[in-house]
Short mmCIF file of C-alpha atoms in Angstrom, two decimals:
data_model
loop_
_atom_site.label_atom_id
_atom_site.label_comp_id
_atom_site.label_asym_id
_atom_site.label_seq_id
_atom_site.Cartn_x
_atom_site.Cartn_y
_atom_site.Cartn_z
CA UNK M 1 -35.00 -8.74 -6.67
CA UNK M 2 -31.69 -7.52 -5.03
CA UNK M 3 -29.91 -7.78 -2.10
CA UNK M 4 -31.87 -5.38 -0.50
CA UNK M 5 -35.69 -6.33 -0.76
CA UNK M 6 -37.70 -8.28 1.42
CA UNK M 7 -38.56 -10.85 -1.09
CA UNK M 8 -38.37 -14.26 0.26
CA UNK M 9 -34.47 -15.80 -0.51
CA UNK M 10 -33.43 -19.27 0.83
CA UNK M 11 -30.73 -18.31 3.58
CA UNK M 12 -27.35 -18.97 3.48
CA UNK M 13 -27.35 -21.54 5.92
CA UNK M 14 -29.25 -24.17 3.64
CA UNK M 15 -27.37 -23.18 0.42
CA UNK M 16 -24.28 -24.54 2.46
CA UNK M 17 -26.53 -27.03 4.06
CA UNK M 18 -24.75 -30.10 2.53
CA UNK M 19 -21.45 -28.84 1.81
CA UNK M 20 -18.38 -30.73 2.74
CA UNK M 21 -14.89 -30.51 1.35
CA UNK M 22 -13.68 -32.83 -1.06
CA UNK M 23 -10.28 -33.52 0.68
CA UNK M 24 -9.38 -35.19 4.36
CA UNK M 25 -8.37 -32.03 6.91
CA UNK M 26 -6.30 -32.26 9.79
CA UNK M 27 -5.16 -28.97 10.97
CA UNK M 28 -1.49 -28.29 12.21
CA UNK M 29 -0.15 -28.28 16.13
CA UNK M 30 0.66 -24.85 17.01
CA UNK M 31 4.29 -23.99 16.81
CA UNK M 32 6.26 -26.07 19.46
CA UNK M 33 7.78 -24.29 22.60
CA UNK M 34 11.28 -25.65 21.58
CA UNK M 35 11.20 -23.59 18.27
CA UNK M 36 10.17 -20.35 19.65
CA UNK M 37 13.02 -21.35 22.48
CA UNK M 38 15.63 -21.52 19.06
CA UNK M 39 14.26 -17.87 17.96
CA UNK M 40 14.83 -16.15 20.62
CA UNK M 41 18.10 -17.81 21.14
CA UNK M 42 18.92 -16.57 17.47
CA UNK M 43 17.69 -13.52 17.91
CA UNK M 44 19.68 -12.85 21.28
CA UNK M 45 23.20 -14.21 18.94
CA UNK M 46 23.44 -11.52 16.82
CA UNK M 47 22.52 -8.83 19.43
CA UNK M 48 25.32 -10.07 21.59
CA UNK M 49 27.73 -9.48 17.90
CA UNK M 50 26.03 -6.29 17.44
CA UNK M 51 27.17 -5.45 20.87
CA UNK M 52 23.87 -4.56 22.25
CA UNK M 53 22.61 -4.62 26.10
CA UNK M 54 18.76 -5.22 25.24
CA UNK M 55 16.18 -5.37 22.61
CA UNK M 56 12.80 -3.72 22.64
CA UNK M 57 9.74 -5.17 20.78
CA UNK M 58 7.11 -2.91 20.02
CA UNK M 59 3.70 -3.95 19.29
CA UNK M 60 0.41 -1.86 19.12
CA UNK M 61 -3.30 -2.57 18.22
CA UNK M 62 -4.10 -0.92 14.89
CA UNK M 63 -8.20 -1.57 15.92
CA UNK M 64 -10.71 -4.55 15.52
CA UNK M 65 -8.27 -6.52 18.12
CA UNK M 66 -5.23 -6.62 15.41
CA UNK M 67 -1.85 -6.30 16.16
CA UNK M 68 -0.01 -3.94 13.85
CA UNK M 69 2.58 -6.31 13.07
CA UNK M 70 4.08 -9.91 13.26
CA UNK M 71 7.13 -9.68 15.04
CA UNK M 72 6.28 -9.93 18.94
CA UNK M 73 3.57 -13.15 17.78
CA UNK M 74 6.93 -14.34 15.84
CA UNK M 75 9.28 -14.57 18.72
CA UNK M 76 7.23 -15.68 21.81
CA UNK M 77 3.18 -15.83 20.05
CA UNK M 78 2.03 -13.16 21.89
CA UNK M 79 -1.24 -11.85 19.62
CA UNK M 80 -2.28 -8.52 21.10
CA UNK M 81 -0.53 -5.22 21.60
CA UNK M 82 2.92 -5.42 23.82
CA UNK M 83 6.78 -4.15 24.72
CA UNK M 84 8.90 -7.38 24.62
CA UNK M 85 11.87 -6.05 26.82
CA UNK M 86 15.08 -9.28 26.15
CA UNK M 87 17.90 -8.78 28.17
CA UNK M 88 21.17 -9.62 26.97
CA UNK M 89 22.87 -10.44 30.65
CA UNK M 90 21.92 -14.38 31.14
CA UNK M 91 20.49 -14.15 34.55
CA UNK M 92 17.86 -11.56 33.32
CA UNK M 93 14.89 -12.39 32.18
CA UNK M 94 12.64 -11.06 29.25
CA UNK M 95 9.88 -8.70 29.99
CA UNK M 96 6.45 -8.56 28.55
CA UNK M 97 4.42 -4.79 28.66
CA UNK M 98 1.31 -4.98 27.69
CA UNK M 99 -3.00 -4.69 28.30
CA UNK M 100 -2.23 -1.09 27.65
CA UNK M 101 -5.41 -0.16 25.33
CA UNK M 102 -9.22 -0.42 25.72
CA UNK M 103 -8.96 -3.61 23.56
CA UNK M 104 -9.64 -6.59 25.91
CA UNK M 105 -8.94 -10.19 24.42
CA UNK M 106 -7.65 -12.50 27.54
CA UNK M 107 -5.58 -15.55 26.53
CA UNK M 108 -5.89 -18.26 24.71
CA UNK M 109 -4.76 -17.78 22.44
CA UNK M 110 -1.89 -15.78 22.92
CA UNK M 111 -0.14 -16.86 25.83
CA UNK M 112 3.72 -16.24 25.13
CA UNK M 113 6.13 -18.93 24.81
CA UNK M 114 9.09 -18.70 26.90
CA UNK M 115 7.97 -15.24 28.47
CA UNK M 116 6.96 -15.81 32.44
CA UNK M 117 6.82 -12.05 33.16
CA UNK M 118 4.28 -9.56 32.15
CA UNK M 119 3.13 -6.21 33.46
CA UNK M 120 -0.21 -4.87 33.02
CA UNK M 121 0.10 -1.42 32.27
CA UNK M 122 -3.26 -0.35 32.60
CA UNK M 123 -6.14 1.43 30.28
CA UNK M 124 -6.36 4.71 32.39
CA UNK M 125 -8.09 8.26 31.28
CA UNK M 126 -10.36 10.11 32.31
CA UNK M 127 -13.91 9.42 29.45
CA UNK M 128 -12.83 5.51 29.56
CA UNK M 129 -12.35 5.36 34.01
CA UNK M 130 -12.43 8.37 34.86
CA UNK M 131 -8.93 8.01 35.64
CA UNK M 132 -6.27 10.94 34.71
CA UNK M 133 -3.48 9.58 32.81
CA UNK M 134 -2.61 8.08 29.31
CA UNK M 135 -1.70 4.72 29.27
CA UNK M 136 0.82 5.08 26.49
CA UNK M 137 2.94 7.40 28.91
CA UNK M 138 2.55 5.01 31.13
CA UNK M 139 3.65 2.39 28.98
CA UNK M 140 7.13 4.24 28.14
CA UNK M 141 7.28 5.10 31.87
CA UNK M 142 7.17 1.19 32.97
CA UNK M 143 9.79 0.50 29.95
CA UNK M 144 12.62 3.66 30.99
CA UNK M 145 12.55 2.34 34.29
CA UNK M 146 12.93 -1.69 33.21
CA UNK M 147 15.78 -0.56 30.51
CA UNK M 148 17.32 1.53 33.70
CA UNK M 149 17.90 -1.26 35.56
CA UNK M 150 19.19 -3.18 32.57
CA UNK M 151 21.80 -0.75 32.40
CA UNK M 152 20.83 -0.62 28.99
CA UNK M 153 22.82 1.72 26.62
CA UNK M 154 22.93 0.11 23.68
CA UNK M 155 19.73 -0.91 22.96
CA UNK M 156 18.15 -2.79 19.65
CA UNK M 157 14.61 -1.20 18.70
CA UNK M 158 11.92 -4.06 16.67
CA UNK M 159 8.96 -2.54 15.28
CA UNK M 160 7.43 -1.38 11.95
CA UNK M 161 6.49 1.80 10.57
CA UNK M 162 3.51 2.11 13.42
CA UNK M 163 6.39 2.02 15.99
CA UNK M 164 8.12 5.34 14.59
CA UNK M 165 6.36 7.76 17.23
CA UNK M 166 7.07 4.89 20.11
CA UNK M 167 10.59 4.86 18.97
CA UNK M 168 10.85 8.73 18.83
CA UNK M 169 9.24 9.12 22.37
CA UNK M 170 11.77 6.47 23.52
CA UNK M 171 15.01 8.20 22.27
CA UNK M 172 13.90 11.36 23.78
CA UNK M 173 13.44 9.60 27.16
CA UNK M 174 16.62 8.30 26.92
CA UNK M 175 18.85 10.96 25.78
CA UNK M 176 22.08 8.99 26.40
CA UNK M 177 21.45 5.57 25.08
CA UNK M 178 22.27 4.73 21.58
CA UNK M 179 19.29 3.25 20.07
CA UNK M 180 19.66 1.35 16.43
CA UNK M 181 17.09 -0.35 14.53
CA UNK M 182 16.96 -4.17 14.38
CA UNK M 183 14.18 -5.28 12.63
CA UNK M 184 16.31 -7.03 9.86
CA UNK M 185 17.32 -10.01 12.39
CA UNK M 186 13.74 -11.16 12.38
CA UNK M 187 13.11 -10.81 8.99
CA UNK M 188 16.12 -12.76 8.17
CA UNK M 189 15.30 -15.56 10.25
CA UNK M 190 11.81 -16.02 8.35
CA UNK M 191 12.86 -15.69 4.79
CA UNK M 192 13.58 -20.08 4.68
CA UNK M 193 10.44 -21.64 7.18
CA UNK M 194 11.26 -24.92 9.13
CA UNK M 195 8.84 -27.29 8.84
CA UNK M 196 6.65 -26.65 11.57
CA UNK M 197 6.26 -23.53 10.39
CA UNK M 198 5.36 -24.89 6.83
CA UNK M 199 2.62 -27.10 8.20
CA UNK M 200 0.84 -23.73 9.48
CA UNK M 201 1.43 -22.38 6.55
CA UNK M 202 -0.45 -25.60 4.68
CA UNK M 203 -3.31 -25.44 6.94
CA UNK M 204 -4.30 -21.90 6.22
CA UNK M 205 -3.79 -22.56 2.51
CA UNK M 206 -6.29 -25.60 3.06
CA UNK M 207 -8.52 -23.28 4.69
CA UNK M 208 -8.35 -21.15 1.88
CA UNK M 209 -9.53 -24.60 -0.35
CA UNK M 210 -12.40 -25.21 1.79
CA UNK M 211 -13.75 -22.07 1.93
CA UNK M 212 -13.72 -21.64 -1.93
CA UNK M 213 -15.24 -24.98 -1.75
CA UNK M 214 -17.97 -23.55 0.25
CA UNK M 215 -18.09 -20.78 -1.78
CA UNK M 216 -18.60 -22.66 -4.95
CA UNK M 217 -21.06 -24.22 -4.06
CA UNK M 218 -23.41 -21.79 -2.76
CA UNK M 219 -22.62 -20.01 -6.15
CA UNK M 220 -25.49 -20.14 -8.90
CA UNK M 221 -27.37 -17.10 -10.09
CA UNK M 222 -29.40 -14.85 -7.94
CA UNK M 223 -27.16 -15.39 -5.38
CA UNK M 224 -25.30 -12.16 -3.85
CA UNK M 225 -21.95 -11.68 -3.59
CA UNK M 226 -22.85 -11.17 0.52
CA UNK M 227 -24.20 -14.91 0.34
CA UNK M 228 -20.93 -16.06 -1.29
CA UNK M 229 -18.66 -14.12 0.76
CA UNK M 230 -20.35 -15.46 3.94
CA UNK M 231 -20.17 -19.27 2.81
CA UNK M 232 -16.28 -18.89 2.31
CA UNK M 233 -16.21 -16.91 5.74
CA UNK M 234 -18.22 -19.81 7.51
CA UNK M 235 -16.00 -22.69 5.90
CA UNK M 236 -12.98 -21.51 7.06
CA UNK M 237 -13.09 -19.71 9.99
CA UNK M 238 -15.20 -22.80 11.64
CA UNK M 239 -12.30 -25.09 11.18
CA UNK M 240 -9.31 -22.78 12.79
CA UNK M 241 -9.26 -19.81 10.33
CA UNK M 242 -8.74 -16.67 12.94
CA UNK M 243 -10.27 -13.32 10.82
CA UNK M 244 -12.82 -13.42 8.10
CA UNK M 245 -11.37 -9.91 6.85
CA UNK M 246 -8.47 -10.91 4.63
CA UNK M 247 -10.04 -11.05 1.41
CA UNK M 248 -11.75 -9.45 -1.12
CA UNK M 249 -14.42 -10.61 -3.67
CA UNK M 250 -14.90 -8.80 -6.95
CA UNK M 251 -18.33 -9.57 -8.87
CA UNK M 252 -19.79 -7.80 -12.14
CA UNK M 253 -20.07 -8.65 -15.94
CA UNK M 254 -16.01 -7.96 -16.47
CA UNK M 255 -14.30 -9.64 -14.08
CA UNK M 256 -13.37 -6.66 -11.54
CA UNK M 257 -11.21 -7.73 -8.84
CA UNK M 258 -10.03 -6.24 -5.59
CA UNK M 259 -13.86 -5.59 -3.79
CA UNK M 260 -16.05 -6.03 -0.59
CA UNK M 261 -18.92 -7.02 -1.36
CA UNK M 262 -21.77 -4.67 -1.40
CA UNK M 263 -24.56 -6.97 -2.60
CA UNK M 264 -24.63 -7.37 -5.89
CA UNK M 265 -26.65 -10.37 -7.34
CA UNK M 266 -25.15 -12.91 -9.67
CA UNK M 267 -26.39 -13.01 -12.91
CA UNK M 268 -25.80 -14.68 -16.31
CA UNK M 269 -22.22 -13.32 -18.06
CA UNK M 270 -20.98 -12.31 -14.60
CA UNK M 271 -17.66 -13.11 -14.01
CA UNK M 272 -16.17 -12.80 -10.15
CA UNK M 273 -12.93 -13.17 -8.03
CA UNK M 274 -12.36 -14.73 -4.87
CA UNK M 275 -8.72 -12.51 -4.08
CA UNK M 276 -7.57 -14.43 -1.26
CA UNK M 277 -5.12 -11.78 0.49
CA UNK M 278 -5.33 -13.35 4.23
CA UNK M 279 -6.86 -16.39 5.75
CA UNK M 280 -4.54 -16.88 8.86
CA UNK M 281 -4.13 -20.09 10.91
CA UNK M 282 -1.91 -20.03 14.29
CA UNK M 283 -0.54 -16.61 13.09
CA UNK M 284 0.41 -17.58 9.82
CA UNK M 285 -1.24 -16.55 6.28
CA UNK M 286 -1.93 -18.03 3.33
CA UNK M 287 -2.86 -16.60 -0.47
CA UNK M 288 -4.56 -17.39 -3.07
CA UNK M 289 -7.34 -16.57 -6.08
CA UNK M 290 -9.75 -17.92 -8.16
CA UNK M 291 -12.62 -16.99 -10.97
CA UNK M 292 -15.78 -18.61 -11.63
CA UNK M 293 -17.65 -17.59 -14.81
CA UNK M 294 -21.44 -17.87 -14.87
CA UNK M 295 -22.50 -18.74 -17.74
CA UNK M 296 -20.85 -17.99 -21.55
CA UNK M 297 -17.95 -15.24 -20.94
CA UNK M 298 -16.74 -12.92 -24.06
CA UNK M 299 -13.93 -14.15 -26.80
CA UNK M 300 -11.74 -11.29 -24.65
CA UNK M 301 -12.61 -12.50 -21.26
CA UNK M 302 -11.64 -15.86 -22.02
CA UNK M 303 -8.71 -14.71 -24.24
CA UNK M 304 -7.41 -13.16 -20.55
CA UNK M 305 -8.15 -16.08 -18.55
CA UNK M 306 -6.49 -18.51 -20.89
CA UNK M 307 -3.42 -16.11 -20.60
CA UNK M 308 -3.41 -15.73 -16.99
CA UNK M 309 -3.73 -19.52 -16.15
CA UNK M 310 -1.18 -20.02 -18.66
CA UNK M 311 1.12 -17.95 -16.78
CA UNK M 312 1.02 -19.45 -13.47
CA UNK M 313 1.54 -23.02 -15.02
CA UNK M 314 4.83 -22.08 -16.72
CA UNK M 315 6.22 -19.91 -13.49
CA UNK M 316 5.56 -23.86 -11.86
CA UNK M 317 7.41 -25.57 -13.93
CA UNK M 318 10.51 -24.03 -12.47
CA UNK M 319 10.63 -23.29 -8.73
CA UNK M 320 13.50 -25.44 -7.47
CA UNK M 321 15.97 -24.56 -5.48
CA UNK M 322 18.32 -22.22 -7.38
CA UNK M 323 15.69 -20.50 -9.92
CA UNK M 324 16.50 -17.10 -10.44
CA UNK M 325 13.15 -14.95 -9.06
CA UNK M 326 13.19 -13.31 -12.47
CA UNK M 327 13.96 -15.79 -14.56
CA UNK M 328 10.35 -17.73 -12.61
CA UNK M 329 9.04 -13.69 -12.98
CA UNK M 330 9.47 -13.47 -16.93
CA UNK M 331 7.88 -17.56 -17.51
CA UNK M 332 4.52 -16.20 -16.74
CA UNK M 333 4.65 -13.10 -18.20
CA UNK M 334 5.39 -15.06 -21.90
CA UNK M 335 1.59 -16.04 -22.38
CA UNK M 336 0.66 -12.24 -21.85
CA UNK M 337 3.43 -11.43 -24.25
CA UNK M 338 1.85 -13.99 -26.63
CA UNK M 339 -1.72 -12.79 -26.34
CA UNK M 340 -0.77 -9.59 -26.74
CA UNK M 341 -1.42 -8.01 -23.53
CA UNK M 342 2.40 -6.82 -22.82
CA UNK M 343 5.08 -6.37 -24.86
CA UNK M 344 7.80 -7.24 -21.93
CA UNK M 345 8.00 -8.60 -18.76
CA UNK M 346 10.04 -5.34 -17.23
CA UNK M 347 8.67 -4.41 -13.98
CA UNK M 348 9.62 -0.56 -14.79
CA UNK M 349 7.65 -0.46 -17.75
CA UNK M 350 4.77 -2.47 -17.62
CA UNK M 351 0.97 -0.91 -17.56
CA UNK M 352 -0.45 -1.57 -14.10
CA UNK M 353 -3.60 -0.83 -12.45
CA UNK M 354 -2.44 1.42 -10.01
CA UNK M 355 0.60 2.75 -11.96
CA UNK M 356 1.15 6.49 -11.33
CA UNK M 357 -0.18 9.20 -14.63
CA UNK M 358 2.94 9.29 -17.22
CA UNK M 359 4.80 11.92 -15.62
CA UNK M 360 4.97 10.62 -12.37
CA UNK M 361 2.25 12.07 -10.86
CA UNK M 362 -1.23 11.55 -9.90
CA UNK M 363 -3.35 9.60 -12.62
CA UNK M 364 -6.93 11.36 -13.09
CA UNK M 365 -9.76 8.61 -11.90
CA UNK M 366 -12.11 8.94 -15.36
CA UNK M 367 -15.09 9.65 -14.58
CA UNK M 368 -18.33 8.26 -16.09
CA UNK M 369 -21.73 6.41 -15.36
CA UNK M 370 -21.38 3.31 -14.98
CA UNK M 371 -24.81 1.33 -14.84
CA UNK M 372 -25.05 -0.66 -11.67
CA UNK M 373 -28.71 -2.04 -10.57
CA UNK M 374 -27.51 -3.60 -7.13
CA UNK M 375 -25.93 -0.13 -6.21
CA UNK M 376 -28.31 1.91 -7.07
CA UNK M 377 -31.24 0.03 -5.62
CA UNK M 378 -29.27 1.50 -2.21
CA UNK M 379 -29.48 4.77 -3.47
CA UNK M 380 -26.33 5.21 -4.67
CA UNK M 381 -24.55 5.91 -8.32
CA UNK M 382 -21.35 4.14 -9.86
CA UNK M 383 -19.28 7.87 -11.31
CA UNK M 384 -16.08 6.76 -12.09
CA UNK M 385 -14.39 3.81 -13.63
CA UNK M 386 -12.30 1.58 -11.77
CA UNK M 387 -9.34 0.72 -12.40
CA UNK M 388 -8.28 4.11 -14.40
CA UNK M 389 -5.94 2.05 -16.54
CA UNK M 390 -5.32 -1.59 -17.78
CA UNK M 391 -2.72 -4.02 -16.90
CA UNK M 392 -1.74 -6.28 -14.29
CA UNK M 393 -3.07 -5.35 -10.40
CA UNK M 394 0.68 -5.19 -9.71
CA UNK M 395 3.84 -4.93 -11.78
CA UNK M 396 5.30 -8.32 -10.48
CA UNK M 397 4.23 -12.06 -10.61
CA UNK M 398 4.06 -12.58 -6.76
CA UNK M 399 5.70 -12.28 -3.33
CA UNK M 400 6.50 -14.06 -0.39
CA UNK M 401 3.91 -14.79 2.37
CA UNK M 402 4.39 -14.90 5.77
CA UNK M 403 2.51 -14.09 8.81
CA UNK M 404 -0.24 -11.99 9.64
CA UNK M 405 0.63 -7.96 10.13
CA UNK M 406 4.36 -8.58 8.43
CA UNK M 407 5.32 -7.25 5.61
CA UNK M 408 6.47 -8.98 1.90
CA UNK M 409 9.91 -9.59 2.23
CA UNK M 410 10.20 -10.29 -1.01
CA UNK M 411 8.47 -9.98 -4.55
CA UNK M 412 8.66 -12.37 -7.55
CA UNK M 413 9.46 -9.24 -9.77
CA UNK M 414 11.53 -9.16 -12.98
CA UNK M 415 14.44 -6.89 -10.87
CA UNK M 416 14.78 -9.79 -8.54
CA UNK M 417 17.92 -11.65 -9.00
CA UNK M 418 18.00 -13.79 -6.15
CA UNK M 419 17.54 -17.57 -6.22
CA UNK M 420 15.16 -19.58 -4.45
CA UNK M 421 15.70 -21.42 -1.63
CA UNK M 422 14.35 -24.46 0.25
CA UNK M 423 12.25 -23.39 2.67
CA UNK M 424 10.93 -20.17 0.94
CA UNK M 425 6.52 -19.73 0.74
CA UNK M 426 5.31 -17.06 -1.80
CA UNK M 427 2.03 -16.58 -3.82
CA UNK M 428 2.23 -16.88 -7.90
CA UNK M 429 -0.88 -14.69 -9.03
CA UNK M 430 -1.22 -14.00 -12.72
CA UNK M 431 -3.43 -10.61 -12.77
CA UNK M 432 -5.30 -8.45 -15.63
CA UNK M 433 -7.86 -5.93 -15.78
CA UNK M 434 -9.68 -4.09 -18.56
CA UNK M 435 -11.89 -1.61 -17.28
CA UNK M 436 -15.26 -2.44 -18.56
CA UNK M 437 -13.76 -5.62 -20.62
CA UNK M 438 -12.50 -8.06 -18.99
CA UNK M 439 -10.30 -9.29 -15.92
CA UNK M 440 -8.82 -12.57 -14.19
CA UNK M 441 -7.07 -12.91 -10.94
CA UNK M 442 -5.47 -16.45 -10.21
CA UNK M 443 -2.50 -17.93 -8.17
CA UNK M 444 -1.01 -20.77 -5.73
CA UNK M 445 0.59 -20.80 -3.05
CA UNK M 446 4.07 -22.55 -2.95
CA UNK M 447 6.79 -23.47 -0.50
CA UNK M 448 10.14 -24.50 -1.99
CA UNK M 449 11.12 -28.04 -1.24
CA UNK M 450 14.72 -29.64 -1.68
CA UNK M 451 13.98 -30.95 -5.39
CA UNK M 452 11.02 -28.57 -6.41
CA UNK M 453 8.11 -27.23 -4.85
CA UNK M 454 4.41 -28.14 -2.67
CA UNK M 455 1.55 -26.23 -4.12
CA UNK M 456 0.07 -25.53 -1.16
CA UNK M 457 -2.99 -24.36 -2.61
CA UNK M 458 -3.62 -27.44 -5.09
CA UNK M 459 -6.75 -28.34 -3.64
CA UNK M 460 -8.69 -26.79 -6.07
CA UNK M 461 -8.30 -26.62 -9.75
CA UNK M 462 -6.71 -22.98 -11.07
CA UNK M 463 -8.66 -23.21 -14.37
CA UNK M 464 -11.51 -21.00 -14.02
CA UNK M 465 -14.83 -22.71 -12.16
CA UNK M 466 -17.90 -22.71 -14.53
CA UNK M 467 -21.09 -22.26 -13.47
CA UNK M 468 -24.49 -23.15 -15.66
CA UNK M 469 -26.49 -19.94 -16.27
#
């Protein structure tokens, strides 16, 4: 039977029938109004010493009610697409653009902190209301005219890569002003969290716990990786979690990571990956990843396993304040180095799944039949192998997490040579794959403390989970 048939399964909702976490969970308060006050107040210091009038926040939807980044939800928790217009003159206020696409989500949540005025541009054209117009023009229109009667020429621009042809289109309005890009004020202020910000931070990552709770124990054979996706998706996202999109699931007999699921049902020797990317709570993210083996695995799977959860244990062991990034890099690296899976721990050399073809340029996909019942009981056929190479997922040990939409500020990598800090939250995943062989995918989630570290993720064990089959 797979995924697809009409046999008779037991459903979902009575394989998680009696589930309940094995830890107490009290989720945080949202981020008080007094910190978001101190952000903006920050943020507003060092455009004054930059000698700026305003700064402009951009924010669009990138679909499926997502924001394209986490910089306007940073500084006043606004969650959907917007302009955030600050003034640098004291008497004048900030101003909020925004409802300007066909994606509707009313507050809560999402009501912005310390922000009293917003516009509602408008979704206008003629196939949506048969209206001529594009909101988007409309949009800039509204924010020329605000930044006119600023008397705004020098003027700070916050965005990400998304915001490029908003920024272009804005320059060209404003032929005259002098436009520089300030996204590195934000991103400075959220490279050490405060501890409100931390206890967000733990609540997603005991999301993350729960749901692999859940998904545990739903997990047995004949089960599909839908079913076990779904019970992880339930767990969390009925106790605060906000998307059910941020992870991936990776299920055969050689412990392929990085996948949706596509229904695929467990069977004895599989070996899958829960590859926690995203479960967000309040805004803010957590990360982590697990494997459970069903039934006996092969001398090389467990040979990489062994390796893997090695490594994470000995990065541990050191994050304290002061640590050099590549000194906590190179400590997990050692047990691949003693398995011999890697020869070094050298980001520039190391074999990586998605590492470029020897000369730089594109690496040929092999392809092959690969035997897969589940997908071809839809009709389809597995061509190629995946990954086209062996190694790590990524040339690095981990990076830092932050909220949802931003981008890694950092990565534990072994050309790092900062030092931790208090305050700092990054994933430690240990990460092989063996095309048709074997694979593991494991990590925590730590924030820096003032004598050593939280493992935010401790909830359940990193060792692989074993299931009877």
């Amino acid at each position: 039977m797979n995924a697809h048939s009409s046999g008779a399964r037991p459903s979902i909702e009575s394989l998680l029938g009696d589930f309940a976490p094995d830890f107490d969970f009290t989720p945080a308060m949202p981020i008080p109004a007094e910190e978001y006050a101190e952000r903006m107040r920050k943020l507003k210091r060092e455009a004054v010493s930059a000698g700026l009038d305003a700064v402009v926040v951009h924010c669009d939807s990138v679909g499926w009610f997502h924001a394209a980044h986490a910089y306007l939800r940073y500084l006043c928790d606004w969650m959907r697409e917007g302009v955030l217009i600050v003034p640098m003159d004291e008497d004048k206020e900030p101003v909020l653009l925004s409802f300007f696409t066909q994606s509707v989500i009313l507050p809560p949540g999402g009501e912005p902190v310390g922000v009293d005025r917003i516009l509602q541009i408008g979704a206008v054209g003629r196939e949506y209301a048969d209206i001529p117009g594009d909101s988007g023009a409309k949009t800039m229109q509204a924010l020329v005219g605000i930044l006119g009667e600023l008397k705004a020429d020098n003027i700070g621009f916050i965005g990400d890569k998304r915001s490029a042809g908003f920024r272009t289109a804005l320059v060209a309005e404003m032929p005259k002003a002098k436009f520089s890009d300030q996204h590195g004020i934000l991103d400075r202020m959220q490279r050490n969290r405060t501890p409100a910000e931390i206890a967000q931070f733990r609540t997603a990552a005991q999301l993350i716990s729960i749901a692999t709770q859940a998904a545990y124990h739903v997990a047995r054979p004949g089960v599909t990786d839908y079913e076990i996706y779904a019970a992880f998706t339930l767990a969390q996202m009925a106790r605060g979690g906000e998307t059910g999109d941020g992870y991936q699931i990776g299920a055969n007999e050689w412990g392929t990571h990085c996948g949706k699921p596509y229904g695929h049902v467990m069977r004895k020797g599989d070996l899958a990956n829960l590859y926690v990317s995203n479960v967000t709570y309040q805004g803010y993210t957590a990360q982590t990843a697990r494997m459970f083996a069903f039934g006996a695995l092969t001398d090389r799977q467990e040979l990489v396993l062994d390796a893997c959860t090695r490594g994470v244990k000995a990065a541990e062991k050191l994050i304290r304040p002061g640590t050099l990034i590549r000194d906590l890099n190179n400590a997990a690296f050692d047990s691949y180095i003693e398995a011999g899976l890697l020869k070094d721990a050298e980001a520039r050399t190391m074999p990586y799944n998605w590492r470029t073809a020897d000369d730089g340029g594109p690496r040929e996909i092999p392809r092959q039949y690969v035997p897969n019942a589940d997908y071809e009981a839809q009709g389809r056929k597995l061509m190629h192998v995946y990954p086209a190479t062996f190694g790590p997922h990524n040339p690095n040990l981990g990076h830092s997490v932050g909220m949802a939409g931003g981008q890694n500020a950092f990565n534990i990598s072994s050309h790092n040579y900062d030092r931790l800090e208090e305050g700092m939250v990054f994933v430690l995943h240990t990460q092989w794959l063996e095309p048709m062989s074997a694979g593991c995918n494991i990590g925590d989630m730590y924030v820096v403390t003032a004598d050593g570290c939280e493992n935010l993720s401790r909830h359940t064990p990193l060792e692989t989970h074993r299931i009877p089959a």
